[in-house]
């Protein structure tokens, strides 16, 4: 596992240009309690807790995302942002002999936490990068997965993150998004989640009231997009084929 650097040698896995990275102000000011403070990791890095936060749906949503990559992954995969719980561990287990995983996160404490969870993995590279300004080459990954990140970002940052995910995906490759979604009117969680999200996840309501397709770059509007919703519409999986 490598911190903040990746090889540019011919024939090796996706290259990256190293640039200074700072934690965005919106993340520090809004999510310090959940992501950027060391105590946040100590509290939230519990599998049972992340499952509870998702009302028992973590494993199902994790597996739905991973199924898009197949049982054995022999491609170059990018995971945009670290994830509490065992998402990355399960992804790593699917890597075949030719598979490689890059994981990026803008918060150093999250990178350290992932390193502690995974230990040394020769097929995994962990880099500090901003999801809205990736330094990977164009078309450098076969699959990009964005698991419960978009709801944590202001709309302008979300738009850039989606554009960057599309940019670094190879033609014919997939971008897999899993995140919150506005539930159906008959779903009681539609009303339970509003005070929770407005208090703790202020950018999530913006995602609720729109569609991931709304934030696609203008030159990507005609890409194939498959959307599925789960748990009465509270969660969504959107797969875009590049």
CSV table of C-alpha atoms in Angstrom, one decimal:
chain,number,residue,atom,x,y,z
A,1,UNK,CA,0.0,0.0,0.0
A,2,UNK,CA,1.4,3.4,-1.0
A,3,UNK,CA,0.6,6.8,0.4
A,4,UNK,CA,0.5,9.9,-1.8
A,5,UNK,CA,2.4,8.4,-4.8
A,6,UNK,CA,2.0,6.0,-7.6
A,7,UNK,CA,4.3,4.7,-10.3
A,8,UNK,CA,4.4,6.3,-13.7
A,9,UNK,CA,6.5,3.4,-15.3
A,10,UNK,CA,5.2,2.0,-18.6
A,11,UNK,CA,3.0,-1.1,-18.2
A,12,UNK,CA,2.2,-0.4,-14.6
A,13,UNK,CA,-1.2,0.7,-13.1
A,14,UNK,CA,-2.9,4.1,-13.5
A,15,UNK,CA,-0.4,7.0,-13.3
A,16,UNK,CA,-1.1,10.0,-11.2
A,17,UNK,CA,0.4,13.5,-10.8
A,18,UNK,CA,1.1,14.4,-7.2
A,19,UNK,CA,-0.1,17.8,-6.1
A,20,UNK,CA,-0.6,19.4,-2.6
A,21,UNK,CA,-4.0,18.6,-1.2
A,22,UNK,CA,-5.9,20.5,1.5
A,23,UNK,CA,-9.0,19.3,3.3
A,24,UNK,CA,-11.9,21.5,2.0
A,25,UNK,CA,-13.4,24.0,4.3
A,26,UNK,CA,-16.9,22.6,3.9
A,27,UNK,CA,-15.7,19.2,5.1
A,28,UNK,CA,-13.9,20.6,8.1
A,29,UNK,CA,-16.7,22.8,9.1
A,30,UNK,CA,-19.6,20.4,8.5
A,31,UNK,CA,-18.3,16.9,9.0
A,32,UNK,CA,-15.4,17.3,11.5
A,33,UNK,CA,-17.4,15.2,13.9
A,34,UNK,CA,-17.8,12.3,11.4
A,35,UNK,CA,-14.8,12.3,9.2
A,36,UNK,CA,-11.9,14.6,9.9
A,37,UNK,CA,-11.4,14.5,13.6
A,38,UNK,CA,-9.4,11.4,15.0
A,39,UNK,CA,-12.2,10.8,17.5
A,40,UNK,CA,-14.7,10.4,14.7
A,41,UNK,CA,-12.8,7.4,13.4
A,42,UNK,CA,-12.7,5.9,16.9
A,43,UNK,CA,-16.5,6.3,17.1
A,44,UNK,CA,-17.7,5.4,13.6
A,45,UNK,CA,-15.3,2.6,12.6
A,46,UNK,CA,-17.6,-0.1,13.8
A,47,UNK,CA,-19.4,-2.4,11.3
A,48,UNK,CA,-22.5,-2.7,13.4
A,49,UNK,CA,-22.8,1.1,13.7
A,50,UNK,CA,-22.5,1.8,10.0
A,51,UNK,CA,-25.1,-0.9,9.4
A,52,UNK,CA,-27.4,0.7,11.9
A,53,UNK,CA,-26.9,4.2,10.3
A,54,UNK,CA,-28.1,2.6,7.0
A,55,UNK,CA,-31.1,0.9,8.8
A,56,UNK,CA,-29.6,-2.5,8.4
A,57,UNK,CA,-28.9,-2.1,4.6
A,58,UNK,CA,-25.1,-1.7,4.6
A,59,UNK,CA,-24.2,-5.2,3.4
A,60,UNK,CA,-26.9,-5.3,0.8
A,61,UNK,CA,-25.9,-1.9,-0.7
A,62,UNK,CA,-22.2,-2.9,-0.5
A,63,UNK,CA,-22.8,-6.1,-2.4
A,64,UNK,CA,-25.0,-4.3,-5.0
A,65,UNK,CA,-22.1,-2.0,-5.8
A,66,UNK,CA,-19.6,-4.8,-5.9
A,67,UNK,CA,-21.7,-7.0,-8.2
A,68,UNK,CA,-21.3,-4.4,-10.9
A,69,UNK,CA,-17.6,-5.3,-11.0
A,70,UNK,CA,-18.1,-9.1,-11.0
A,71,UNK,CA,-17.0,-11.9,-8.7
A,72,UNK,CA,-13.4,-11.6,-9.8
A,73,UNK,CA,-11.9,-8.2,-10.7
A,74,UNK,CA,-8.9,-8.2,-13.0
A,75,UNK,CA,-9.3,-4.5,-13.9
A,76,UNK,CA,-8.1,-1.2,-12.6
A,77,UNK,CA,-10.7,0.1,-10.1
A,78,UNK,CA,-10.9,3.5,-8.4
A,79,UNK,CA,-12.8,3.9,-5.1
A,80,UNK,CA,-13.5,7.5,-4.5
A,81,UNK,CA,-13.3,8.2,-0.8
A,82,UNK,CA,-12.8,5.8,2.1
A,83,UNK,CA,-15.8,4.1,3.6
A,84,UNK,CA,-16.4,3.1,7.2
A,85,UNK,CA,-17.1,-0.6,7.6
A,86,UNK,CA,-15.9,-3.4,5.4
A,87,UNK,CA,-16.7,-2.1,1.9
A,88,UNK,CA,-13.0,-1.9,0.8
A,89,UNK,CA,-12.1,-5.2,2.4
A,90,UNK,CA,-14.8,-7.0,0.4
A,91,UNK,CA,-13.7,-5.2,-2.8
A,92,UNK,CA,-10.1,-6.3,-2.2
A,93,UNK,CA,-11.2,-9.9,-1.8
A,94,UNK,CA,-12.6,-9.8,-5.3
A,95,UNK,CA,-9.3,-8.7,-6.9
A,96,UNK,CA,-7.9,-11.2,-9.3
A,97,UNK,CA,-4.2,-11.6,-10.2
A,98,UNK,CA,-4.4,-8.7,-12.6
A,99,UNK,CA,-6.7,-6.5,-10.6
A,100,UNK,CA,-5.6,-3.3,-8.9
A,101,UNK,CA,-7.5,-0.9,-6.6
A,102,UNK,CA,-6.8,2.8,-6.1
A,103,UNK,CA,-8.5,4.4,-3.1
A,104,UNK,CA,-8.5,8.2,-2.7
A,105,UNK,CA,-9.6,10.4,0.1
A,106,UNK,CA,-9.0,14.0,1.0
A,107,UNK,CA,-8.8,13.5,4.7
A,108,UNK,CA,-5.4,12.1,6.0
A,109,UNK,CA,-7.1,10.5,9.1
A,110,UNK,CA,-9.3,8.4,6.7
A,111,UNK,CA,-6.3,7.3,4.8
A,112,UNK,CA,-4.5,6.2,8.0
A,113,UNK,CA,-7.7,4.4,9.1
A,114,UNK,CA,-7.9,2.5,5.9
A,115,UNK,CA,-4.3,1.5,6.1
A,116,UNK,CA,-4.9,0.2,9.6
A,117,UNK,CA,-7.9,-1.8,8.4
A,118,UNK,CA,-6.2,-3.3,5.3
A,119,UNK,CA,-2.6,-3.7,6.3
A,120,UNK,CA,-0.2,-4.2,3.4
A,121,UNK,CA,-1.9,-5.1,0.2
A,122,UNK,CA,0.3,-5.1,-2.9
A,123,UNK,CA,-2.7,-4.7,-5.2
A,124,UNK,CA,-4.0,-1.6,-3.4
A,125,UNK,CA,-2.7,2.0,-3.6
A,126,UNK,CA,-4.1,4.7,-1.2
A,127,UNK,CA,-3.7,8.3,-2.2
A,128,UNK,CA,-4.6,11.6,-0.7
A,129,UNK,CA,-6.6,13.4,-3.4
A,130,UNK,CA,-9.6,15.6,-3.7
A,131,UNK,CA,-12.5,13.8,-5.5
A,132,UNK,CA,-13.4,17.1,-7.3
A,133,UNK,CA,-9.9,17.4,-8.7
A,134,UNK,CA,-8.4,14.0,-9.3
A,135,UNK,CA,-4.9,13.8,-10.7
A,136,UNK,CA,-5.2,10.5,-12.5
A,137,UNK,CA,-4.9,10.4,-16.3
A,138,UNK,CA,-7.9,10.5,-18.5
A,139,UNK,CA,-9.5,7.0,-19.1
A,140,UNK,CA,-7.2,5.4,-16.6
A,141,UNK,CA,-9.7,3.1,-14.8
A,142,UNK,CA,-12.1,0.4,-15.9
A,143,UNK,CA,-14.5,1.0,-13.0
A,144,UNK,CA,-15.0,3.9,-10.6
A,145,UNK,CA,-17.1,3.4,-7.5
A,146,UNK,CA,-18.5,6.3,-5.4
A,147,UNK,CA,-20.2,4.8,-2.3
A,148,UNK,CA,-22.2,7.3,-0.1
A,149,UNK,CA,-20.1,10.3,-0.9
A,150,UNK,CA,-22.2,12.6,-3.1
A,151,UNK,CA,-24.7,13.4,-0.3
A,152,UNK,CA,-21.8,14.8,1.8
A,153,UNK,CA,-20.9,17.4,-0.9
A,154,UNK,CA,-22.3,20.8,-1.9
A,155,UNK,CA,-23.8,20.8,-5.3
A,156,UNK,CA,-20.8,22.5,-7.0
A,157,UNK,CA,-18.4,20.0,-5.5
A,158,UNK,CA,-20.7,17.1,-6.3
A,159,UNK,CA,-20.9,18.2,-10.0
A,160,UNK,CA,-17.0,18.3,-10.2
A,161,UNK,CA,-16.7,14.9,-8.5
A,162,UNK,CA,-19.1,13.3,-11.0
A,163,UNK,CA,-17.2,14.9,-13.9
A,164,UNK,CA,-13.9,13.7,-12.6
A,165,UNK,CA,-15.2,10.2,-12.1
A,166,UNK,CA,-16.4,10.2,-15.7
A,167,UNK,CA,-13.1,11.6,-16.9
A,168,UNK,CA,-10.9,8.9,-15.4
A,169,UNK,CA,-13.1,6.1,-16.6
A,170,UNK,CA,-12.2,4.2,-19.8
A,171,UNK,CA,-14.6,4.0,-22.7
A,172,UNK,CA,-16.9,1.1,-22.0
A,173,UNK,CA,-16.2,1.3,-18.3
A,174,UNK,CA,-18.6,1.9,-15.4
A,175,UNK,CA,-19.1,4.5,-12.8
A,176,UNK,CA,-21.1,3.1,-9.9
A,177,UNK,CA,-22.8,5.5,-7.5
A,178,UNK,CA,-24.6,4.3,-4.3
A,179,UNK,CA,-26.2,7.0,-2.1
A,180,UNK,CA,-29.4,8.3,-0.5
A,181,UNK,CA,-32.5,8.9,-2.6
A,182,UNK,CA,-35.9,10.5,-1.8
A,183,UNK,CA,-38.1,7.7,-0.6
A,184,UNK,CA,-41.6,7.1,-1.8
A,185,UNK,CA,-44.4,8.9,0.0
A,186,UNK,CA,-45.7,5.8,1.7
A,187,UNK,CA,-42.2,5.0,3.2
A,188,UNK,CA,-42.2,6.2,6.9
A,189,UNK,CA,-38.4,6.7,6.6
A,190,UNK,CA,-39.2,9.6,4.2
A,191,UNK,CA,-40.3,11.5,7.3
A,192,UNK,CA,-37.9,10.0,9.8
A,193,UNK,CA,-34.9,10.9,7.7
A,194,UNK,CA,-35.7,14.6,7.0
A,195,UNK,CA,-34.8,15.9,10.5
A,196,UNK,CA,-31.8,13.6,10.7
A,197,UNK,CA,-30.4,14.7,7.3
A,198,UNK,CA,-31.2,18.4,7.7
A,199,UNK,CA,-29.4,18.5,11.0
A,200,UNK,CA,-26.4,16.2,10.4
A,201,UNK,CA,-26.1,16.0,6.6
A,202,UNK,CA,-27.1,19.4,5.2
A,203,UNK,CA,-26.1,18.7,1.6
A,204,UNK,CA,-28.1,15.4,1.5
A,205,UNK,CA,-31.4,17.1,1.0
A,206,UNK,CA,-30.1,18.7,-2.1
A,207,UNK,CA,-29.3,15.3,-3.5
A,208,UNK,CA,-32.7,14.0,-2.4
A,209,UNK,CA,-34.5,16.7,-4.4
A,210,UNK,CA,-32.5,16.1,-7.6
A,211,UNK,CA,-31.1,13.3,-9.7
A,212,UNK,CA,-27.5,12.3,-10.2
A,213,UNK,CA,-28.2,12.8,-13.9
A,214,UNK,CA,-28.8,16.5,-13.1
A,215,UNK,CA,-25.1,16.9,-12.3
A,216,UNK,CA,-23.7,15.2,-15.4
A,217,UNK,CA,-21.4,17.2,-17.6
A,218,UNK,CA,-23.1,18.5,-20.8
A,219,UNK,CA,-21.1,16.2,-23.0
A,220,UNK,CA,-22.1,13.1,-21.0
A,221,UNK,CA,-25.9,13.6,-21.1
A,222,UNK,CA,-26.4,10.8,-23.6
A,223,UNK,CA,-24.4,8.1,-21.7
A,224,UNK,CA,-26.2,4.9,-20.7
A,225,UNK,CA,-27.6,5.3,-17.2
A,226,UNK,CA,-29.2,2.6,-15.1
A,227,UNK,CA,-30.9,3.6,-11.9
A,228,UNK,CA,-32.4,1.3,-9.2
A,229,UNK,CA,-33.8,2.2,-5.8
A,230,UNK,CA,-34.0,0.2,-2.6
A,231,UNK,CA,-35.6,0.1,0.8
A,232,UNK,CA,-38.7,2.0,-0.3
A,233,UNK,CA,-36.7,4.4,-2.4
A,234,UNK,CA,-34.4,5.6,0.4
A,235,UNK,CA,-31.3,4.4,-1.4
A,236,UNK,CA,-30.2,4.4,-5.0
A,237,UNK,CA,-27.7,2.7,-7.2
A,238,UNK,CA,-26.9,4.5,-10.4
A,239,UNK,CA,-24.6,2.9,-13.0
A,240,UNK,CA,-23.3,5.0,-15.9
A,241,UNK,CA,-21.5,3.3,-18.8
A,242,UNK,CA,-18.8,5.4,-20.3
